[in-house]
Short mmCIF file of C-alpha atoms in Angstrom, two decimals:
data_model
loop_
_atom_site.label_atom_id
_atom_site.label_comp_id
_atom_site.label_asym_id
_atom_site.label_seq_id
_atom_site.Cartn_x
_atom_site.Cartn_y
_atom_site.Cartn_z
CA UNK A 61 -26.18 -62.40 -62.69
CA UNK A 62 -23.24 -61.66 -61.57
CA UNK A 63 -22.24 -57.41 -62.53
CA UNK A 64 -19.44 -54.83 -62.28
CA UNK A 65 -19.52 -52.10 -60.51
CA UNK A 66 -17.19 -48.36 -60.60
CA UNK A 67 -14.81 -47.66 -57.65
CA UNK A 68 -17.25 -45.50 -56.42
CA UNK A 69 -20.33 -48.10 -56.45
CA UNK A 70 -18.01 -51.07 -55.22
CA UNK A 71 -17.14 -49.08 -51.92
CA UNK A 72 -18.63 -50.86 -49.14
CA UNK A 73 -19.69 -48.60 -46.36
CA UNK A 74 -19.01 -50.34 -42.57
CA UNK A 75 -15.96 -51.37 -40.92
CA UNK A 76 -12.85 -53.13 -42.09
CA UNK A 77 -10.51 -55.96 -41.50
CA UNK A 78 -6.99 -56.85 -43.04
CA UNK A 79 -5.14 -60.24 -43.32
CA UNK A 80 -1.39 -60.99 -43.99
CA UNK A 81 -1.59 -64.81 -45.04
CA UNK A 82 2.14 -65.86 -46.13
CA UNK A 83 3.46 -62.79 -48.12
CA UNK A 84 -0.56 -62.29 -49.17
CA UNK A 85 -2.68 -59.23 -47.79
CA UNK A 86 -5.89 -59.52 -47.84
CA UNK A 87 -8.65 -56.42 -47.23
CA UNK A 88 -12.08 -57.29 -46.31
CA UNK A 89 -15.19 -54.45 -45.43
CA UNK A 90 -18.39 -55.00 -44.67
CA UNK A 91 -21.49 -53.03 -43.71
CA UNK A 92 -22.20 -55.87 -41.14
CA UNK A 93 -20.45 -55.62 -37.16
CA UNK A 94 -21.54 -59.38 -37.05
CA UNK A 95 -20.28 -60.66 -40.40
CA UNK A 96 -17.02 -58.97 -40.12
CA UNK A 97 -16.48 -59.74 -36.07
CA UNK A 98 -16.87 -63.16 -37.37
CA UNK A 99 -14.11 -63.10 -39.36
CA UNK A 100 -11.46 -61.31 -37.95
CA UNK A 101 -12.36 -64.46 -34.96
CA UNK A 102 -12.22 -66.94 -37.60
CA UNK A 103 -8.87 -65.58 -39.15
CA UNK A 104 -7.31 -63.63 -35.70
CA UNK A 105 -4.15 -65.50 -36.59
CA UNK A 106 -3.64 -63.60 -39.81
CA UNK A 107 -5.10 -60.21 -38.90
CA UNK A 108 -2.45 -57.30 -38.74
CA UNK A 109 -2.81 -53.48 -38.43
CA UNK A 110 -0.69 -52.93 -41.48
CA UNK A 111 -2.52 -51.09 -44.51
CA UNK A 112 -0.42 -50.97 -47.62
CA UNK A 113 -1.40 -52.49 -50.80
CA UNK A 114 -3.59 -55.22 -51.04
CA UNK A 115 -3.44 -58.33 -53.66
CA UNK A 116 -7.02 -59.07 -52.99
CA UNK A 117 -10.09 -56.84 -51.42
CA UNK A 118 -13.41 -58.69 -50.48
CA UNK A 119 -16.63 -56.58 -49.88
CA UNK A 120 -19.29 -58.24 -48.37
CA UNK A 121 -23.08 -55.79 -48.56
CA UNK A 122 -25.39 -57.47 -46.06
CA UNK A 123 -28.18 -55.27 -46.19
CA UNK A 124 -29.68 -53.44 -49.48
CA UNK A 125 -27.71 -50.07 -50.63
CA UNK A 126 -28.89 -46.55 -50.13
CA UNK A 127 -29.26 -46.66 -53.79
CA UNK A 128 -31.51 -49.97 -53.39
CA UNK A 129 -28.29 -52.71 -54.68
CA UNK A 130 -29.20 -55.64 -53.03
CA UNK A 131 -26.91 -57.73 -50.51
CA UNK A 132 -23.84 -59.03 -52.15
CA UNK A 133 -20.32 -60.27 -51.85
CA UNK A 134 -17.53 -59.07 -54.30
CA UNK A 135 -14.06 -60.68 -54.82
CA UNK A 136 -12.21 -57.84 -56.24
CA UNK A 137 -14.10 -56.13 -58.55
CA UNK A 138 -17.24 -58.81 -59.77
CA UNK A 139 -20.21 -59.13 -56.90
CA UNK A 140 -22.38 -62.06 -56.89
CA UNK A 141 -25.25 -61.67 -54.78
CA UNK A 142 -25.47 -63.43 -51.39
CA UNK A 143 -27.98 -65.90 -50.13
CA UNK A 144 -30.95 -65.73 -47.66
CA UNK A 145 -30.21 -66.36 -44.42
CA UNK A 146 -29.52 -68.77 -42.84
CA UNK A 147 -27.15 -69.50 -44.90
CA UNK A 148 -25.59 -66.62 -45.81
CA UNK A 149 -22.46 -66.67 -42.92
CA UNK A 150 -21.59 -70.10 -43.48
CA UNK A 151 -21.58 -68.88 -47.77
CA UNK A 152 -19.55 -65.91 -46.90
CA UNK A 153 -17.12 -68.09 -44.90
CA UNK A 154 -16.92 -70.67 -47.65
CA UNK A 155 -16.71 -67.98 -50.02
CA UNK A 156 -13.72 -65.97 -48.45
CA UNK A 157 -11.59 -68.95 -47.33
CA UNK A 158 -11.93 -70.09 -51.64
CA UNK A 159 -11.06 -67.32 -52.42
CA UNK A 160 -8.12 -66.93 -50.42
CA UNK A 161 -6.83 -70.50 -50.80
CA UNK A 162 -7.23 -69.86 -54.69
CA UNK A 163 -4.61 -67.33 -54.69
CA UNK A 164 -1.90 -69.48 -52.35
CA UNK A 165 -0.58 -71.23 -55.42
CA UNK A 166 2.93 -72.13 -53.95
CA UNK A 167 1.10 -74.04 -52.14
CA UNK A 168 -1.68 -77.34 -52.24
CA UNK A 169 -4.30 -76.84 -49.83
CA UNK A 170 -5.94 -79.65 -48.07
CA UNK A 171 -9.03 -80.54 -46.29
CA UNK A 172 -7.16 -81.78 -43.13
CA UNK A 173 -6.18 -81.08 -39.77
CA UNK A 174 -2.45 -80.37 -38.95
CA UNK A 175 -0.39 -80.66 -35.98
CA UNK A 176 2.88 -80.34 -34.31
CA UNK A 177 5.33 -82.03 -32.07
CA UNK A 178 9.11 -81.63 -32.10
CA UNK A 179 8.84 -80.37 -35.32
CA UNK A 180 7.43 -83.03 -37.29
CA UNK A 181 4.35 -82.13 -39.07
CA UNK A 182 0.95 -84.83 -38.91
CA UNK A 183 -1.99 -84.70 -41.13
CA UNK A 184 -4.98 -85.91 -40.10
CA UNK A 185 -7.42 -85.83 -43.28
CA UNK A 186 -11.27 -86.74 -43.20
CA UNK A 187 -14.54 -85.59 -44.72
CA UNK A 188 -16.57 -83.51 -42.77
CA UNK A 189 -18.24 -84.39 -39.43
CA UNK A 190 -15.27 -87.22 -38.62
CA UNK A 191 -13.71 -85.60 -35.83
CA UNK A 192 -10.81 -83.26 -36.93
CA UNK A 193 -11.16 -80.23 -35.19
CA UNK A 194 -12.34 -82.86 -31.78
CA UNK A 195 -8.95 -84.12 -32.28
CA UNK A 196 -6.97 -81.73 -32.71
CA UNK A 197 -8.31 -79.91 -29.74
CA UNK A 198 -7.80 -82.66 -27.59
CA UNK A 199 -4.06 -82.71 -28.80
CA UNK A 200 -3.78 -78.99 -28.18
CA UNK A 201 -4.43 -79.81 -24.32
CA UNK A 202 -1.96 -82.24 -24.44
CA UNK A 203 0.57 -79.75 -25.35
CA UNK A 204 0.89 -80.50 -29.11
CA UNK A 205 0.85 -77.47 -31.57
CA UNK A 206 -2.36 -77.04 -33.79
CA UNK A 207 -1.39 -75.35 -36.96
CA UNK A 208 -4.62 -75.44 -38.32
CA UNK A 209 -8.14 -78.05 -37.86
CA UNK A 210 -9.67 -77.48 -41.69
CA UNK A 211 -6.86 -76.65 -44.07
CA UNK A 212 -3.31 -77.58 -44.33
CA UNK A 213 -1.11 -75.85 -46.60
CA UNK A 214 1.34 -78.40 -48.60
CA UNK A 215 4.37 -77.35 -50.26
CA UNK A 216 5.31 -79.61 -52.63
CA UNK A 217 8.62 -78.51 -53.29
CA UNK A 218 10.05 -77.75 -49.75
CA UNK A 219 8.01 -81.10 -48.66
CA UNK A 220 6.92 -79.18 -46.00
CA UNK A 221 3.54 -78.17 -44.17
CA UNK A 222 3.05 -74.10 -43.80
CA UNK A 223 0.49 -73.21 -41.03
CA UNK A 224 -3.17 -71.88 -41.64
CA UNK A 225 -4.31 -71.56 -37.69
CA UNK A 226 -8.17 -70.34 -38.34
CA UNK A 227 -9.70 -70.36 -35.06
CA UNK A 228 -10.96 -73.90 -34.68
CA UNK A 229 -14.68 -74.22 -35.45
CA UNK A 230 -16.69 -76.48 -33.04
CA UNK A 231 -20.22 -77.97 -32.58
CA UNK A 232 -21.49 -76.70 -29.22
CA UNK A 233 -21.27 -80.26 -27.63
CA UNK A 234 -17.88 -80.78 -28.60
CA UNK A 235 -16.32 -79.12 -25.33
CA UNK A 236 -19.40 -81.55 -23.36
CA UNK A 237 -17.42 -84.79 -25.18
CA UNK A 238 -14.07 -83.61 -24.12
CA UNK A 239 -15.51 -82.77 -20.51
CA UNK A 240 -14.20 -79.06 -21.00
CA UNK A 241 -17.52 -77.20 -20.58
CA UNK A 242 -15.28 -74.12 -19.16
CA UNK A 243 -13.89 -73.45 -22.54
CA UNK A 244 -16.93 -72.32 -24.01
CA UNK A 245 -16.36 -69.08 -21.72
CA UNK A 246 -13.02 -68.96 -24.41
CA UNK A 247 -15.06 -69.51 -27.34
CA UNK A 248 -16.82 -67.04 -29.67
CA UNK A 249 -20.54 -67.88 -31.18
CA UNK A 250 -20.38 -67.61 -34.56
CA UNK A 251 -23.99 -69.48 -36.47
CA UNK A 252 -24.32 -73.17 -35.32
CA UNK A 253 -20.77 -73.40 -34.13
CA UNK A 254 -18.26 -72.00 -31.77
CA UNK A 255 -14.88 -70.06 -32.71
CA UNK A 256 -12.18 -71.14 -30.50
CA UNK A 257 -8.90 -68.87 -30.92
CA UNK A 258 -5.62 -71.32 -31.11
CA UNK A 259 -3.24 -68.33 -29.70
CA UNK A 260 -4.89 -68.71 -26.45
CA UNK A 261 -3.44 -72.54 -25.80
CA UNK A 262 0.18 -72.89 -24.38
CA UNK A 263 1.40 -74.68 -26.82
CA UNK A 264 0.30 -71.39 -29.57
CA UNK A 265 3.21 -69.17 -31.02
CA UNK A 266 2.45 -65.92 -32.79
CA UNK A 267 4.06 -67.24 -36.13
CA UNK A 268 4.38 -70.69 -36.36
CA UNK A 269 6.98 -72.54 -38.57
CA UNK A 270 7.00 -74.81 -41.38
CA UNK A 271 7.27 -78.26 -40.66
CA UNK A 272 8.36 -81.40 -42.34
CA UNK A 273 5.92 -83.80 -42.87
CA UNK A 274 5.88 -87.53 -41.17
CA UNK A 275 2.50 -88.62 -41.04
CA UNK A 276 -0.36 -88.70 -42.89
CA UNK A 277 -3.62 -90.02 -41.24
CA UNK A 278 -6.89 -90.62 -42.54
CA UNK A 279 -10.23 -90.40 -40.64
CA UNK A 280 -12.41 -92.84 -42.03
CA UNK A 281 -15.30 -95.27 -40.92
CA UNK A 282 -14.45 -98.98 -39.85
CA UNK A 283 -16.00 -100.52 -43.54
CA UNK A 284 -13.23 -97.94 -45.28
CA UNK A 285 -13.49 -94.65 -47.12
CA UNK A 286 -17.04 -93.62 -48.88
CA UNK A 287 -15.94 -94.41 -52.23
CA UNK A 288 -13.31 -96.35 -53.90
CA UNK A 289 -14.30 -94.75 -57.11
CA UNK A 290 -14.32 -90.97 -55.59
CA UNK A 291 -12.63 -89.79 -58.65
CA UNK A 292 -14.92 -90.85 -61.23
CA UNK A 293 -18.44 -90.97 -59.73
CA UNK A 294 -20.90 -87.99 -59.11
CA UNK A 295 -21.20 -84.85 -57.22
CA UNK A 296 -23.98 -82.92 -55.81
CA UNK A 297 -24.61 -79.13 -56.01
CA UNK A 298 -26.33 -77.63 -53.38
CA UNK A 299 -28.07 -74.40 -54.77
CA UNK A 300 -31.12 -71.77 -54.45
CA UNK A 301 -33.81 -72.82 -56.75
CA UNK A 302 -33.13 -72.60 -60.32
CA UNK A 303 -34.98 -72.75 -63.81
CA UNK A 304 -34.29 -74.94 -66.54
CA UNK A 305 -31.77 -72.79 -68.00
CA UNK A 306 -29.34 -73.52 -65.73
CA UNK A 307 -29.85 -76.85 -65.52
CA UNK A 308 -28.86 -76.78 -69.46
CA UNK A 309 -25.84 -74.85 -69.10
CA UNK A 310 -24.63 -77.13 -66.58
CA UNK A 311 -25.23 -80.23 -68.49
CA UNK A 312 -23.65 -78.41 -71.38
CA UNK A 313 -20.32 -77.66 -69.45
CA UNK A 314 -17.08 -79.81 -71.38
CA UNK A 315 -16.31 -81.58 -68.35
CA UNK A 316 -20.70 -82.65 -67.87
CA UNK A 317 -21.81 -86.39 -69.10
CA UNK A 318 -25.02 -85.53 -68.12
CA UNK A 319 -26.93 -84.27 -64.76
CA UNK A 320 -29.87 -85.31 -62.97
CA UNK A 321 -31.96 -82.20 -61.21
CA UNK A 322 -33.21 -83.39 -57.47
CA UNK A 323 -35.56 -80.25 -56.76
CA UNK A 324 -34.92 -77.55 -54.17
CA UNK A 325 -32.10 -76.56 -55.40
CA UNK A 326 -30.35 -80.14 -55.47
CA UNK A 327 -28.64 -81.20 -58.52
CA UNK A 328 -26.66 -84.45 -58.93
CA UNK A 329 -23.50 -83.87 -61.70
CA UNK A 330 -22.20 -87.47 -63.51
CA UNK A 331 -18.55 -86.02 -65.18
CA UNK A 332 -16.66 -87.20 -68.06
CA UNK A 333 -14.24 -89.99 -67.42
CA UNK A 334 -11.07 -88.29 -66.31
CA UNK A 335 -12.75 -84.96 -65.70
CA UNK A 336 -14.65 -84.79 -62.49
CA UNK A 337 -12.16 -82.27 -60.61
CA UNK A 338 -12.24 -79.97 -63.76
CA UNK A 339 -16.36 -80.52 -64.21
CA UNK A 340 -16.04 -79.39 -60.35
CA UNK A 341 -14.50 -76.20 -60.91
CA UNK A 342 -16.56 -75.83 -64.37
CA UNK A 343 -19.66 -76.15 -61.70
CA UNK A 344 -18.20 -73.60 -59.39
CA UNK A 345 -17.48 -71.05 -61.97
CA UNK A 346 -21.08 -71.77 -63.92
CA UNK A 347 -22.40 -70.53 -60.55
CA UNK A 348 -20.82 -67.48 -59.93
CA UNK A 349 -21.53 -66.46 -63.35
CA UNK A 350 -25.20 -67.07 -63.35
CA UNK A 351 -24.58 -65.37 -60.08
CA UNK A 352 -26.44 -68.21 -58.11
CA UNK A 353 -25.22 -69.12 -54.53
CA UNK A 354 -23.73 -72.10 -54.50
CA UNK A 355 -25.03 -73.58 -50.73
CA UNK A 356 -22.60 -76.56 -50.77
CA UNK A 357 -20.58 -78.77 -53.44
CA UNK A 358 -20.19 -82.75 -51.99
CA UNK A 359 -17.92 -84.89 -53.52
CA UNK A 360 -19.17 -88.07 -52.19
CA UNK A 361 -22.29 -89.83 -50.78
CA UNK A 362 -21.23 -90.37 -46.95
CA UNK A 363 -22.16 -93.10 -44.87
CA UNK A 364 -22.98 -90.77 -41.38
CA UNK A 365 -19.29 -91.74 -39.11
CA UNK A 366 -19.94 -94.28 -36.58
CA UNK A 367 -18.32 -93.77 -33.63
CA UNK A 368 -19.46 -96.80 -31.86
CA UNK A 369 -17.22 -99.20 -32.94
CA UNK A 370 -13.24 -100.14 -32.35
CA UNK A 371 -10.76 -97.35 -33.34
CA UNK A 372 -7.58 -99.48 -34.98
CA UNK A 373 -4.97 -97.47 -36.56
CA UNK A 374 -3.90 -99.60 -39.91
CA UNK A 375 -0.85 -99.25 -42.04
CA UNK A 376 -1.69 -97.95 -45.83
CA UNK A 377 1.10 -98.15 -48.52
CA UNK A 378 2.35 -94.43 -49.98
CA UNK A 379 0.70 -95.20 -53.29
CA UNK A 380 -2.85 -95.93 -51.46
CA UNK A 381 -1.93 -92.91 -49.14
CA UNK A 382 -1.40 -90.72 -52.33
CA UNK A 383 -4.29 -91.48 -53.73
CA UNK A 384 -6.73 -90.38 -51.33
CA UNK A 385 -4.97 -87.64 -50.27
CA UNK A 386 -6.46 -86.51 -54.14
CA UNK A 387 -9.73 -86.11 -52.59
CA UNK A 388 -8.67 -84.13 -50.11
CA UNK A 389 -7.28 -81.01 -52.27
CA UNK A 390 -9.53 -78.03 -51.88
CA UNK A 391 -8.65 -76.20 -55.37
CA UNK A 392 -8.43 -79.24 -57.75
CA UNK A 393 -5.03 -77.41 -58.96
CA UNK A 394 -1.75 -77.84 -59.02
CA UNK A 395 0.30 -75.61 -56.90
CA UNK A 396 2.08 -72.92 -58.47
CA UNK A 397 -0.82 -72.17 -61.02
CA UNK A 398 -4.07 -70.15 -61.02
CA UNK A 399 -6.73 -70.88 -63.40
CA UNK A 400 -8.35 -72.69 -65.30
CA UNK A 401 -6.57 -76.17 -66.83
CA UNK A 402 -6.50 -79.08 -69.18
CA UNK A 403 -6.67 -82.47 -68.82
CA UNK A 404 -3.29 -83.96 -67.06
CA UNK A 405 -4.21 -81.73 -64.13
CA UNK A 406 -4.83 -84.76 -61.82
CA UNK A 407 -1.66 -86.64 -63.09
CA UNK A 408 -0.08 -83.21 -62.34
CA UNK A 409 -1.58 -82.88 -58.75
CA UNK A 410 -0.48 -86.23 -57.90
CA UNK A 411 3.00 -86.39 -58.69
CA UNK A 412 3.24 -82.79 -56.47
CA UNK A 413 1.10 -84.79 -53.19
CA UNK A 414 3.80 -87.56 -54.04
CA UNK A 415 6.70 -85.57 -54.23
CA UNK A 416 5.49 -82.99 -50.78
CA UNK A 417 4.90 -86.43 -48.72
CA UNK A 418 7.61 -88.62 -49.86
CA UNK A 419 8.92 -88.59 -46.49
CA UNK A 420 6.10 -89.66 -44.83
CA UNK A 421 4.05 -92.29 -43.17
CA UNK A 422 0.40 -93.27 -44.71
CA UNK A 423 -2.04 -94.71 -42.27
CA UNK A 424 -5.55 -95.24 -41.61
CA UNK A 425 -7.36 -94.68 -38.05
CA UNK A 426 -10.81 -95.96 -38.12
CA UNK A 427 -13.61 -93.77 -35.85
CA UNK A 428 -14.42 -95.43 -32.32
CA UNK A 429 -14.39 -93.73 -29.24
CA UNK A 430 -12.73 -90.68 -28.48
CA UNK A 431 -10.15 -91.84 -25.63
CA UNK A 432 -8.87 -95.08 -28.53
CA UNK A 433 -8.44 -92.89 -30.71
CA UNK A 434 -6.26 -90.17 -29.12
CA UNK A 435 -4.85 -92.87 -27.85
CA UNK A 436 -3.63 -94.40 -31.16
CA UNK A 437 -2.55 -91.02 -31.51
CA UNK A 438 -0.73 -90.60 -28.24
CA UNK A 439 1.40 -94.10 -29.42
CA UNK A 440 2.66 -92.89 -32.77
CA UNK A 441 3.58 -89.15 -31.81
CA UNK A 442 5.39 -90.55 -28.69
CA UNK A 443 7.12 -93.22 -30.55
CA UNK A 444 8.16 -90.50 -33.18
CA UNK A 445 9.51 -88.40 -30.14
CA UNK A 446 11.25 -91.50 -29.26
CA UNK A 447 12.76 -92.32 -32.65
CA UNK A 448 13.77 -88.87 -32.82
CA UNK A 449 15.73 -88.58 -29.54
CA UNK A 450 17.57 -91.63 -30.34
CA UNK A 451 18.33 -90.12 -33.59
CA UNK A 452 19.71 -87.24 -32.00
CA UNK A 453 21.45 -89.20 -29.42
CA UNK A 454 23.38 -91.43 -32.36
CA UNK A 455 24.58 -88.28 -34.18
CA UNK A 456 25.68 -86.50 -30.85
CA UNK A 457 27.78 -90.11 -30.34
CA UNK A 458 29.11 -89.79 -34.02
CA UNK A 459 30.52 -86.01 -33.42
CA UNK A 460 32.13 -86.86 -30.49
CA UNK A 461 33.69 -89.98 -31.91
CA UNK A 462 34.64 -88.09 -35.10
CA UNK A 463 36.19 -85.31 -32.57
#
């Protein structure tokens, strides 16, 4: 279960790291060198040698206490205890980027890659495994700014995307693909993957800026996106083994039609209609109550990407675009609230994605090769550069005429 603990007890003996994230500070100690090396790699953007006061402190006990408390991660002042390894770095990393993203409410956070050139902000959205952080390294050698390969920060209001540069996070045979071998001498080893700092690209600054946002791309397979019906069918939880109890209080949740356990661990979740992001985050919470590691959440059954076939980038109309831009949100609220919410949340979420991309351009770029598809890519940022010069160039000619 998860348990309180006094100041005393909640200390965290070990080393520390602290994170300025948009007006946010963050304080994270651990009793682990690894654990916490990993993160001040994944997060070396946002670290900062100021102390003051922090809005949120994470403790993270990898081994069992003096006093014999067993290993454990706390966000603020609850701990839930941690899994076996190996999964326990990829929880923790899960676990700190939630809850970090969970307290950014100006802001909608999205599973996507984001980049920019000239000032003009591209998403490029896609499930896991479809070749965001490839691409977006690829672009970073072709002198494009990388403001972040896993989340982008939308804000609704301003219409503008906000920087979240985590070191990108590679498969080993990435750098092989894009016939860069020598970067791995960059790259930091951190579980099955490699850490691979942005700041050390030319096209890096120390403190990015907001930019607006005139594209929005979506990764998918050449047969379309996994599910047309991503917002009403199932998700799986990925969990330690659990009793029937559990199983009971899951299917017992408001947002729960009813659940079907899978052994080891696996259970498959069939919502309400109308309430699969808030049976989600019902899931989520159930979890860290019963304090039970929750290994992985997946929102859809995914066909494995093909990269085999043709890469064609395809127009998509701003409602379509809208739409599955829903199941890219990482929270499942709206910005500028914390929480837990009612139904009309979705509504809610996607009159802010309409409202943050109204200036932009939907498409869809179907997985092939790597060279088609940065070269789709290559077309429609150069074009933009294009259509932006010549926009520049007809105001310049207006001033003078005006003059």
């Amino acid at each position: 279960m998860v348990f309180q603990q006094g100041a005393e007890e909640r200390r965290v003996d070990g080393e520390t790291l602290t994170l300025h994230i948009h007006g946010f500070n963050i304080h994270i100690e651990s009793d682990d060198p690894h654990t916490l090396a990993g993160l001040a790699q994944l997060y070396a953007a946002f670290r900062t040698p100021v102390s003051g006061h922090p809005h949120l402190t994470i403790r993270i006990r990898c081994r069992t206490s003096a006093s014999g408390d067993p290993p454990a991660l706390a966000i603020g002042h609850l701990w839930e205890p941690l899994p076996a390894l190996p999964y326990r770095e990829a929880y923790i990393c899960e676990r700190v980027q939630q809850a970090i993203l969970e307290r950014l409410t100006p802001f909608l956070p999205l599973h996507a890659a984001c980049i920019s050139r000239n000032g003009q902000g591209t998403l490029l959205a896609g499930e896991s495994h479809h070749g965001k952080s490839t691409l977006a390294l690829a672009l970073a050698l072709r002198q494009v700014t990388v403001l972040g390969d896993e989340v982008a920060l939308l804000h609704p209001a301003e219409e503008r995307l906000y920087p979240f540069p985590r070191a990108l996070s590679l498969r080993p045979d990435t750098l092989h693909r894009l016939a860069r071998p020598a970067l791995a001498r960059m790259a930091q080893p951190w579980g099955d993957r490699l850490l691979l700092d942005l700041a050390k690209f030319p096209t890096s600054h120390p403190h990015p800026a907001p930019v607006a946002i005139r594209h929005v791309i979506f990764l998918e397979s050449a047969h379309g996106p996994p599910s047309g019906r991503a917002q009403q069918g199932p998700f799986w939880l990925f969990t330690e083994p659990t009793g029937p109890a559990f199983i009971h209080a899951l299917a017992a949740l408001p947002g729960v039609r009813h659940v079907i356990p899978m052994g080891a661990g696996q259970v498959e979740v069939h919502p309400r209609p109308g309430q699969r992001t808030a049976a989600m985050r019902q899931a989520e919470q159930l979890c860290r109550q019963a304090g039970i590691p929750l290994l992985n959440l997946i929102r859809t059954r995914l066909r494995p990407p093909a990269f085999g076939n043709e890469s064609r980038l395809l127009a998509l109309s701003p409602s379509q675009g809208v739409c599955r831009l829903l199941n890219h949100c990482l929270t499942g609220r709206p910005a500028g609230t914390s929480g837990e919410h009612g139904q009309g949340e979705v509504g809610q979420l996607l009159m802010q994605l309409a409202r943050g991309t109204r200036g932009a351009v939907f498409h869809r770029l179907t997985l092939g090769p790597l060279p088609q598809m940065l070269a789709h890519l290559d077309r429609l940022l150069s074009s933009e550069r294009m259509s932006l010069e010549t926009e520049q160039q007809e105001s310049h000619r207006s001033c003078k005429l005006s003059i």
